[in-house]
Coordinates of C-alpha atoms and ligand atoms in Angstrom, one line a residue:
X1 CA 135.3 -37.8 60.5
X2 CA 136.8 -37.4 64.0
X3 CA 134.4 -35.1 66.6
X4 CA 134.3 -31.4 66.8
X5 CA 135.9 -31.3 70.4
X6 CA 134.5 -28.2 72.8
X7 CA 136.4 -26.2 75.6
X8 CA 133.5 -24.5 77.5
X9 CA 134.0 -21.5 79.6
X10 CA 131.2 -20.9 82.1
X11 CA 128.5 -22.8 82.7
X12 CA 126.0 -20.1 84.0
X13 CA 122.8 -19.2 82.3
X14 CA 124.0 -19.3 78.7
X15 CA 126.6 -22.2 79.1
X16 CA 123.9 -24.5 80.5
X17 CA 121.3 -23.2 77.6
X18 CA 124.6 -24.4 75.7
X19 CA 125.0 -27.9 76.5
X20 CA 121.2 -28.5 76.6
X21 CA 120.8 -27.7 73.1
X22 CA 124.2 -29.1 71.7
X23 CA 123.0 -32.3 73.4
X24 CA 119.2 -32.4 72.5
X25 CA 119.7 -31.5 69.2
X26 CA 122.8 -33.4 68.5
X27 CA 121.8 -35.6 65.8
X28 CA 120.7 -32.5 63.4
X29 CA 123.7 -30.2 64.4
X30 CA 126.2 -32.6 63.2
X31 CA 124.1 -33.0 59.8
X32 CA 124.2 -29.4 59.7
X33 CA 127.9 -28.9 60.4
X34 CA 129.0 -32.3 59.0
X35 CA 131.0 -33.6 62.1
X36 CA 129.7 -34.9 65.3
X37 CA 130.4 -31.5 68.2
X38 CA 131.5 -33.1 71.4
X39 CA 131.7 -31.0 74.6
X40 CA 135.1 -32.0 76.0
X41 CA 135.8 -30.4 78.7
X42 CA 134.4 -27.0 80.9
X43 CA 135.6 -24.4 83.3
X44 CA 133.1 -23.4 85.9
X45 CA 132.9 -21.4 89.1
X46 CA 129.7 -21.7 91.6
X47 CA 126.7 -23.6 90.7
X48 CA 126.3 -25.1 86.9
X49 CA 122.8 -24.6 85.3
X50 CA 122.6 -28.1 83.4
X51 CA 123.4 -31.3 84.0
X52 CA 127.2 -32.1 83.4
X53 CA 127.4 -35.9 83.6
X54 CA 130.2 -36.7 81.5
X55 CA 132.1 -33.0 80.9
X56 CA 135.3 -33.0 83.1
X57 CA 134.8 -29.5 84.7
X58 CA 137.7 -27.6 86.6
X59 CA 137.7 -23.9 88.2
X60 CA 140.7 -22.8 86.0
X61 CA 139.7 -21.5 82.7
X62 CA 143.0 -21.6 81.9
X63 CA 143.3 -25.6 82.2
X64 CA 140.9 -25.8 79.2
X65 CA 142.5 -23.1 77.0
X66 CA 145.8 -24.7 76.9
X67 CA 144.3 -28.2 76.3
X68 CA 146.1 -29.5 73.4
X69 CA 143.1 -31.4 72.2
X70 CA 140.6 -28.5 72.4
X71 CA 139.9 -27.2 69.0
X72 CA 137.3 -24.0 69.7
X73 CA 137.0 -22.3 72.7
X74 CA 133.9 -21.1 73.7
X75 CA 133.8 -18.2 76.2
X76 CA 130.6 -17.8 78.2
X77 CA 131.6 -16.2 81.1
X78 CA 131.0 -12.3 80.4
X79 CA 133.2 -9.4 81.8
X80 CA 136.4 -8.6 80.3
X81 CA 139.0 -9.9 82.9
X82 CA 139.7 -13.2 82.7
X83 CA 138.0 -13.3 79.3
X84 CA 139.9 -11.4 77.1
X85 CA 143.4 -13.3 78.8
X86 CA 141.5 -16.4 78.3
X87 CA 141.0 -15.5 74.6
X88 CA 143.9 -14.2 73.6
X89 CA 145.7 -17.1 74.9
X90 CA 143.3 -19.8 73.2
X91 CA 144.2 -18.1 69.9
X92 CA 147.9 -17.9 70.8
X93 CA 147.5 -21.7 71.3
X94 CA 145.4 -22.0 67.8
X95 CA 142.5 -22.6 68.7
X96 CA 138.9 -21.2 67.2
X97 CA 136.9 -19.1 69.3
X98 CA 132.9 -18.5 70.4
X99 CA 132.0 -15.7 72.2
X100 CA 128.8 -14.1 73.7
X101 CA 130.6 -10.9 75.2
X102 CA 129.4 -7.8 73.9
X103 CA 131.7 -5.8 76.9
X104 CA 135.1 -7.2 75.3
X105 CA 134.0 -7.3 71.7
X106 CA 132.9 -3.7 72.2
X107 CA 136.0 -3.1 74.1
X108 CA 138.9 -4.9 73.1
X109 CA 137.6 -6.4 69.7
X110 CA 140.1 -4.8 67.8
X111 CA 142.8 -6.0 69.5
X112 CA 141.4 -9.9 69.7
X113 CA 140.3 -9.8 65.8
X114 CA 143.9 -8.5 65.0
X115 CA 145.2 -11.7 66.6
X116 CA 142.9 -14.2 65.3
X117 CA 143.6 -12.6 61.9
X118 CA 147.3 -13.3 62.9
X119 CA 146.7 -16.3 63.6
X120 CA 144.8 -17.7 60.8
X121 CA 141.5 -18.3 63.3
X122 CA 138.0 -17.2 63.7
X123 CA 136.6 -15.7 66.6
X124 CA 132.8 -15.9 66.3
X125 CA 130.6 -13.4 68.3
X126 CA 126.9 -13.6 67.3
X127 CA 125.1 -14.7 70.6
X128 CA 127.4 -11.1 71.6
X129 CA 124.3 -8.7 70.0
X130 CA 120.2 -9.5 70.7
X131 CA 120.8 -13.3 71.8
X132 CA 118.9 -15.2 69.6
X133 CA 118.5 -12.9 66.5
X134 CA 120.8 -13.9 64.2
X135 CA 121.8 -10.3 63.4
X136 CA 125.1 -10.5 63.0
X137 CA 125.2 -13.1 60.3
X138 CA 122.7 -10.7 58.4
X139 CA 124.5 -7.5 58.5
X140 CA 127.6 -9.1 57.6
X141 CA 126.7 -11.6 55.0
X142 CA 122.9 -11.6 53.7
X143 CA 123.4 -7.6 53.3
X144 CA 126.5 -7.3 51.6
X145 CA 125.5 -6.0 48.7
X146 CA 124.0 -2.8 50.6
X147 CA 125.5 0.3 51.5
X148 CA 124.0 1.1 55.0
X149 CA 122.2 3.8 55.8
X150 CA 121.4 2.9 59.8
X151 CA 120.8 1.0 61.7
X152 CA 118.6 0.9 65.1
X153 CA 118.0 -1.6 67.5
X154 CA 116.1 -2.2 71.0
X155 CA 118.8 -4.1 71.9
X156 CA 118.5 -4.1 76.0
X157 CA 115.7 -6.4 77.0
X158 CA 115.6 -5.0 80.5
X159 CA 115.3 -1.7 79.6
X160 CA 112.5 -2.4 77.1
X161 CA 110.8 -4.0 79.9
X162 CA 110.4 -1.3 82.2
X163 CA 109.5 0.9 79.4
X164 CA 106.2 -1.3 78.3
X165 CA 105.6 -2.0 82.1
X166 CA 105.9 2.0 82.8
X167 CA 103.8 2.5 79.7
X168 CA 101.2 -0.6 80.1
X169 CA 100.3 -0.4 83.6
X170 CA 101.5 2.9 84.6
X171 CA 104.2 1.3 87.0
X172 CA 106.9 3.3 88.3
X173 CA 110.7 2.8 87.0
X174 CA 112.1 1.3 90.1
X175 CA 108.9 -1.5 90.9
X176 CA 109.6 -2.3 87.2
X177 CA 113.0 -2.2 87.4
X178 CA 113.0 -4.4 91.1
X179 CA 111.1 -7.6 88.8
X180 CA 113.4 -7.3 85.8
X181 CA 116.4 -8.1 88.3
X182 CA 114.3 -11.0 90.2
X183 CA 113.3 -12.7 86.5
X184 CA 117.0 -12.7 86.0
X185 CA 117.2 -10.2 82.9
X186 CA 119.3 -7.4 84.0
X187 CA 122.8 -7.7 84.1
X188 CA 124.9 -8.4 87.4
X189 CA 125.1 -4.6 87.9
X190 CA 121.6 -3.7 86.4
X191 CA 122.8 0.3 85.3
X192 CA 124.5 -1.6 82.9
X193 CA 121.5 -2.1 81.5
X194 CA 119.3 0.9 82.8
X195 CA 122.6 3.6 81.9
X196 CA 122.4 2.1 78.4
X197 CA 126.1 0.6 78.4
X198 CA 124.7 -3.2 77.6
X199 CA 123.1 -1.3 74.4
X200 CA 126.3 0.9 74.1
X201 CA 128.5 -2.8 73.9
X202 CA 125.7 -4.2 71.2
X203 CA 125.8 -0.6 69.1
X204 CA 129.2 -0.3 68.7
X205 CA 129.5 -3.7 67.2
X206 CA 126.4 -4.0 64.7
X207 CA 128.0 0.0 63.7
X208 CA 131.3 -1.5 63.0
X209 CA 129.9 -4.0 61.0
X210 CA 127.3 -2.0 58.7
X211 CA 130.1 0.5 58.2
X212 CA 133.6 -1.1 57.9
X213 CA 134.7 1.3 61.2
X214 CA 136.8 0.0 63.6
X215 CA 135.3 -0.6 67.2
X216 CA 135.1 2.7 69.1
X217 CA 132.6 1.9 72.8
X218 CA 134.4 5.1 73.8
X219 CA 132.5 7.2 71.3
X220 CA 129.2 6.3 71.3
X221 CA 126.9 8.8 72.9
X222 CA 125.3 7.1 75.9
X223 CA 122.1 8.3 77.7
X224 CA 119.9 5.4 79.7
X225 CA 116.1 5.4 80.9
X226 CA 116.3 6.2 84.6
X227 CA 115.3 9.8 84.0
X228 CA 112.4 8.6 82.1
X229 CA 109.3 8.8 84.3
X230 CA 105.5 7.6 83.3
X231 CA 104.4 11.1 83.0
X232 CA 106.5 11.4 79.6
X233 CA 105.6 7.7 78.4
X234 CA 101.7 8.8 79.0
X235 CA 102.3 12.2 76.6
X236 CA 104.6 10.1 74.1
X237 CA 101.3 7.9 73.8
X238 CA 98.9 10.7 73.9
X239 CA 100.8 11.8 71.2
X240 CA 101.1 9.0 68.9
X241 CA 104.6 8.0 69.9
X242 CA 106.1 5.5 72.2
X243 CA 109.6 5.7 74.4
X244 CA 112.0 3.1 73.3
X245 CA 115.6 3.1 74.8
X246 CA 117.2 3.1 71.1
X247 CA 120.9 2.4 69.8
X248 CA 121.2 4.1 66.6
X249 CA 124.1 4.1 64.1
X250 CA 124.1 6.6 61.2
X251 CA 126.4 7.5 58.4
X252 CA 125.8 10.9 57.1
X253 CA 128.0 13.2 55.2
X254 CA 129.6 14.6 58.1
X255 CA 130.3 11.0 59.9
X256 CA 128.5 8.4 61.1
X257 CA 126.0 8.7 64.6
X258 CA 126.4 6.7 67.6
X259 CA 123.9 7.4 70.2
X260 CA 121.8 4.9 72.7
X261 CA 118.8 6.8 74.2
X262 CA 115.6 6.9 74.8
X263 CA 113.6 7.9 72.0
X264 CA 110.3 8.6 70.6
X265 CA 109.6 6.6 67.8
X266 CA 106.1 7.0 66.0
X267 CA 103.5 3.8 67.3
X268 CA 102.3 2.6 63.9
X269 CA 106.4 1.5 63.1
X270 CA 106.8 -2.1 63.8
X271 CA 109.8 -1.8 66.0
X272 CA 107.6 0.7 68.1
X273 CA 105.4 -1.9 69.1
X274 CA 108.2 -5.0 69.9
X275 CA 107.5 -5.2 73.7
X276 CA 108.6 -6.8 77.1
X277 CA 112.0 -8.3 77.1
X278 CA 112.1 -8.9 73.8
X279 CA 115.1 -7.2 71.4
X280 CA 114.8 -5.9 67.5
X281 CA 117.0 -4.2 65.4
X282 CA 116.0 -2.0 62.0
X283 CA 118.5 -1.9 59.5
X284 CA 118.1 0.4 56.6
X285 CA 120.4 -1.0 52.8
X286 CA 120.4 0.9 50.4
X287 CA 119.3 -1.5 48.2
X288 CA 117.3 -3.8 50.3
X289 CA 114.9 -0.9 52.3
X290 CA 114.4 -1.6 55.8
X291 CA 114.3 -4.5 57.2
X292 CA 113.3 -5.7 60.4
X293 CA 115.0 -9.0 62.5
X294 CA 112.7 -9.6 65.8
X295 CA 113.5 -12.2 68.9
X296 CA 114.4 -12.9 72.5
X297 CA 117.6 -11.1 73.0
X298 CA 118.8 -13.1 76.0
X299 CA 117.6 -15.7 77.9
X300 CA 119.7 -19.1 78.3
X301 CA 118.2 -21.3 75.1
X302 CA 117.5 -18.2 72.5
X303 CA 121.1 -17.1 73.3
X304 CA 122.6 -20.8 72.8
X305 CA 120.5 -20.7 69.6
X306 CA 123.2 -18.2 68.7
X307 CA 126.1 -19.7 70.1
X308 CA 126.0 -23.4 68.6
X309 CA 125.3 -21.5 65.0
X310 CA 128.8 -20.2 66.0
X311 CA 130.1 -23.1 66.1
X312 CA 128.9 -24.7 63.5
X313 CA 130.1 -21.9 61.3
X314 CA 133.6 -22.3 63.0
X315 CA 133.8 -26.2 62.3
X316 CA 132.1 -25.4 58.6
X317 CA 134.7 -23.1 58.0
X318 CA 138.0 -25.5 59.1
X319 CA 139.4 -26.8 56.4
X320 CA 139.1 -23.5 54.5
X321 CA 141.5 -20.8 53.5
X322 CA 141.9 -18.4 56.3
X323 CA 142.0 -15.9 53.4
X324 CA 138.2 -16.7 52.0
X325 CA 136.1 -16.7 55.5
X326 CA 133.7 -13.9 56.3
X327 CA 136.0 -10.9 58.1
X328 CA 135.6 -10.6 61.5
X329 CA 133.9 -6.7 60.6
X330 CA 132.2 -8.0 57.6
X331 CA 135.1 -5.5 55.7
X332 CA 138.4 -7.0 54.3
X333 CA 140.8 -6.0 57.7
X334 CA 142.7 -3.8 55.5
X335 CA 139.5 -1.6 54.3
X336 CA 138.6 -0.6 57.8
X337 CA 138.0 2.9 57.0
X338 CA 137.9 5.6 60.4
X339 CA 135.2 7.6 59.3
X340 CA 135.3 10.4 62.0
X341 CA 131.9 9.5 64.8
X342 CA 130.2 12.8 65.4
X343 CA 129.7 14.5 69.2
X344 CA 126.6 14.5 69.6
X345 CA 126.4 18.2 69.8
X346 CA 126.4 17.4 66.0
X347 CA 123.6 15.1 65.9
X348 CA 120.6 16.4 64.0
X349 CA 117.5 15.1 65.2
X350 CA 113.8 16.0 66.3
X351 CA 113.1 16.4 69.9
X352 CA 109.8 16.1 72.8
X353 CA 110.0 18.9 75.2
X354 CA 108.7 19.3 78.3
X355 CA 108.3 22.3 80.2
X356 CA 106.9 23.3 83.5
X357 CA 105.8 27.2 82.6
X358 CA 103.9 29.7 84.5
X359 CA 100.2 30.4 83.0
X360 CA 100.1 34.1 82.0
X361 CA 100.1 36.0 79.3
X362 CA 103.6 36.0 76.9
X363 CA 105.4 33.5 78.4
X364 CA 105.1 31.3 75.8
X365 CA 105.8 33.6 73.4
X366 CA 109.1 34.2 75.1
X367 CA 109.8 30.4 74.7
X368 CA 108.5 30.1 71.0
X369 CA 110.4 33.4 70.3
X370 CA 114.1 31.5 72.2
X371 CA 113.5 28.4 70.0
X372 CA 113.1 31.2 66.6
X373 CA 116.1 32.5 67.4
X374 CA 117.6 29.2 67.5
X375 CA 116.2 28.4 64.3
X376 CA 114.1 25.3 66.0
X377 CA 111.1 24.7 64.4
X378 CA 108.4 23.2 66.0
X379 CA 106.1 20.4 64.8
X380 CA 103.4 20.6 67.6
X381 CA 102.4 22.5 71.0
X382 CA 100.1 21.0 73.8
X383 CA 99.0 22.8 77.2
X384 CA 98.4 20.3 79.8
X385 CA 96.3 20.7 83.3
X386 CA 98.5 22.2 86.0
X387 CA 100.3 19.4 87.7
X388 CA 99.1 20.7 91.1
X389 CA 97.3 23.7 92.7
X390 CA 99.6 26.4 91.4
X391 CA 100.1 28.2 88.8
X392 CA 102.4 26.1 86.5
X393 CA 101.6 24.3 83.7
X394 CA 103.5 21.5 81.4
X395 CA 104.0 22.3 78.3
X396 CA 104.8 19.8 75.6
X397 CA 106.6 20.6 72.3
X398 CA 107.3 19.0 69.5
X399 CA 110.1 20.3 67.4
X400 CA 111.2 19.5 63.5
X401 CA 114.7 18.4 62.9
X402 CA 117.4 20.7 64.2
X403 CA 121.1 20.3 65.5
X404 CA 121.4 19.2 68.7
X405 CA 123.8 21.9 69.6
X406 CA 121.3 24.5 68.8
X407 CA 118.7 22.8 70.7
X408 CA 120.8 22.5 74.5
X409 CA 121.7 26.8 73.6
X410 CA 117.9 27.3 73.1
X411 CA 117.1 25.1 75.7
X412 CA 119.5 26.4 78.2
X413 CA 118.0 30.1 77.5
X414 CA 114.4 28.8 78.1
X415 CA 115.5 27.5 81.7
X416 CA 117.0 31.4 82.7
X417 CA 113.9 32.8 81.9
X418 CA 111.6 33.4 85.3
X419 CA 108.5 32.2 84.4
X420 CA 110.0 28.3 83.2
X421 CA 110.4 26.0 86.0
X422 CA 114.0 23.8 85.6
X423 CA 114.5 21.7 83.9
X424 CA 113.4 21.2 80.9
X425 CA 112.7 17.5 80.1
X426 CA 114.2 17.0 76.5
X427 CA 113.7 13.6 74.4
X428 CA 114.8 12.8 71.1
X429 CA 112.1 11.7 68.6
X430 CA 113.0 9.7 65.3
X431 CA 110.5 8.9 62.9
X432 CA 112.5 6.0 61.1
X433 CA 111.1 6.5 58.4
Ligands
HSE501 N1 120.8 -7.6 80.2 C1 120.7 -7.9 78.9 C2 119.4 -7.4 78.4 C3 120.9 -9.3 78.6 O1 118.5 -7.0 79.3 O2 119.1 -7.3 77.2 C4 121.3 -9.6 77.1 O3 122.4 -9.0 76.7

C-alpha cells in the first residue's frame, strides 16, 4: 500500500521529538498502522530540534497545508493564530488533522470539530492533555461504558514542580519557578502555567469529554499557585495533606464543576504523591471506580509518544465510514448536552484557613462563632508559634464541606473583625475519596 504522507507544522521541541520517533521506530509503526508514515514535507520558523535531512522545509505553513499530496496535517506549533487558520484550511482542503494545542482545542474546538465533522475528517488531539498519558483515548473509548463522576488531574508539569521543590527543600516560588523556565518546562509566557491557564486549556477538554459538554475555557474557574507560599505547603504537610495545583471537573445535580486550583489533597492518595514535572489525572466511572493514568506530561519524546498514536489512529481509521469513528467529544455531535457549569460561588467543597489573630482571650470564639453563623463546620483547629515578636498568631482551620459562597461571607466577616490580621489565606481541600 502507498505511504502515509505527513505535512509537519513546527519543528520545535515536540516536532523534532516527532520525527525522531516516526523515524527510529519506523519499522514497528507501520506494522502497527499497516502503511509505511512518510514525513513529506514541514513548515518551520528559527532553529529545528532534529535532524531534517530529507524533509523539504519552508517558513509558510500555509505551503504545506494546501499541498495536494499531503494527507494529515500535523500542527505542532502552539498558540492559536496561525494555527487555527492553518487548520481550518487543511480541513477545508480534506485533509486529516494532529494536533498538540490544548489553547485552540480549549478555545476554538468547537468550531474546528464542527468542520471536520463537515468534512467527513478527523482531527486528533491527544498529545493536547498530559503529553504522553494517553488520557484521551481512555476517557473516550476504554471508559465508555461509565457514567463519570470526575475527574482530576495534575496536569501542569511546571506548576507541580515548584510545588514539590517548595515543599521538598523549602525553596521559595520564584528560585523554583526561575529553574522550571531554564529546564525548558514552562510555557513561553510561564503565568500560563503558574495562573493555571495551561491546566484551564487541559480541563476544559478531558470535562467535555467525560461529560458530552461542549468546550467552555471561558467558564472554568481559574486560580494558579503564585499566592502559595512554603509556609502553607509546611502546615498542609504537618497536617497530613499536600498542595497540588488541581483541575477538577464534577457533575453534580446542580451542574457540572470546573475549577483549577491549588488544593489540598490527603498524602496517602496516590495522585498526592506524583511529583516533579510529572502529570496524572484521576478519573472516577461509575462502574469502573477510580482509576489512575500517571506519565511525563510534556517533554519532546513523551509528547511525540502521543502524537504518532495520533496518527496512526488517523491512517487506521481512513478507509472507514466517517459515520463509525470515535467522536471528536467521545458523544455522538448531536448528543452534546449544555449541562449549565456552576460559578464557583456554588462550589461545595472543604477548605484550609489561615489566619493571622491576635492572642487574647475570645478572639477565637468570635471567629468560631462567624463561621457558626455561616453554618461552616470545622474539621480541625491548630495554634501555631507567633510568626514574630508580637502578639499575632496563625491560626490554621480546617473546615468540613460547605458552599463556597458561604465560606467568602464568613470569611469576609472574620477579616472586619479587629483582632484578625488581613487576609485570610483560604485553600480548598478535597479528599478524593
Ligand atoms: N508547560 C506545560 C507544563 C507543558 O508545564 O505542563 C505541557 O503542556
Amino acid at each position: 500500500m502507498k505511504p502515509v504522507k505527513i505535512g509537519l507544522l513546527g519543528l520545535g521541541t515536540v516536532g523534532g521529538g516527532t520525527v525522531n520517533v516516526l523515524r527510529r521506530n519506523a519499522s514497528e509503526i507501520s506494522r502497527r498502522a499497516g502503511r509505511d508514515i512518510q514525513i513529506l514535507r514541514a513548515a518551520a520558523r528559527g532553529k529545528c530540534t532534529c535532524d531534517t535531512t530529507g524533509i523539504p522545509l519552508t517558513e509558510d505553513g500555509f505551503e504545506v497545508v494546501n499541498d495536494p499530496d499531503v494527507d494529515i496535517v500535523v500542527e505542532l506549533i502552539g498558540g492559536e493564530e496561525p494555527a487555527k487558520q492553518l487548520i481550518l484550511t487543511a480541513l477545508a482542503n480534506g485533509k486529516h488533522v494532529v494536533t498538540a494545542n490544548k489553547a485552540l482545542i480549549a478555545k476554538h474546538g468547537n468550531e474546528i470539530f464542527a468542520k471536520a465533522s463537515e468534512m467527513g475528517l478527523m482531527v486528533a488531539f491527544e498529545p493536547a492533555v498530559a503529553g504522553g498519558i494517553p488520557i484521551i483515548k481512555a476517557l473516550r473509548e476504554g471508559l465508555t461504558g461509565n457514567k463519570i463522576e470526575w475527574v482530576a488531574g495534575i496536569i501542569n508539569g511546571t506548576c507541580n514542580f515548584i510545588l514539590t521543590e517548595m515543599r521538598d527543600k523549602g525553596r521559595e516560588f520564584a528560585d523554583v519557578l526561575a529553574e522550571a523556565q531554564a529546564k525548558g518546562y514552562a510555557e513561553a509566557d510561564p503565568t500560563f502555567d503558574v495562573e493555571g491557564i495551561d491546566a484551564a486549556h487541559k480541563l476544559t477538554i478531558l470535562a467535555s469529554i467525560a461529560f458530552g459538554i461542549p468546550l467552555q475555557f471561558d467558564k472554568v474557574y481559574i486560580e494558579g499557585i503564585s499566592g502559595i507560599t512554603r509556609i502553607d505547603v509546611a502546615y498542609a504537610e504537618e497536617l497530613g495533606y499536600r498542595i497540588k495545583l488541581l483541575g477538577l471537573a464534577r457533575r453534580t445535580e446542580q451542574g457540572v464543576e470546573l475549577r483549577v486550583h491549588p488544593t489540598m489533597i490527603p498524602h496517602r492518595r496516590l495522585i498526592a504523591n506524583v511529583d516533579g514535572v510529572m502529570n496524572a489525572v484521576l478519573v472516577k466511572g461509575d462502574a469502573v471506580g477510580p482509576t489512575l493514568y500517571y506519565g511525563a506530561g510534556a517533554g519532546a519524546e513523551p509528547t511525540a509518544s502521543a502524537v504518532v498514536a495520533d496518527i496512526v489512529d488517523v491512517v487506521r481509521t481512513l478507509t472507514s465510514d466517517p459515520e463509525n469513528r470515535v467522536p471528536h467529544l467521545a458523544f455522538q455531535p448531536q448528543h452534546i448536552t449544555d449541562i449549565p457549569i456552576l460559578s464557583i460561588d456554588d462550589v461545595k467543597t472543604a477548605y484550609y484557613l489561615r489566619l493571622s489573630a491576635e492572642d487574647k482571650p475570645g478572639v477565637l470564639a468570635n471567629v468560631t462563632r462567624i463561621l457558626a453563623d455561616h453554618s461552616i463546620s470545622i474539621e480541625a483547629i491548630l495554634q501555631k508559634e507567633p510568626d514574630s515578636g508580637d502578639n499575632f498568631v496563625p491560626i490554621i482551620m480546617l473546615t468540613h464541606i460547605t458552599l463556597e459562597r458561604e465560606l467568602k461571607a464568613a470569611v469576609s466577616a472574620i477579616e472586619a473583625l479587629p483582632t484578625i490580621n488581613k487576609p485570610v489565606k483560604l485553600i480548598r481541600l478535597e479528599t478524593l475519596g
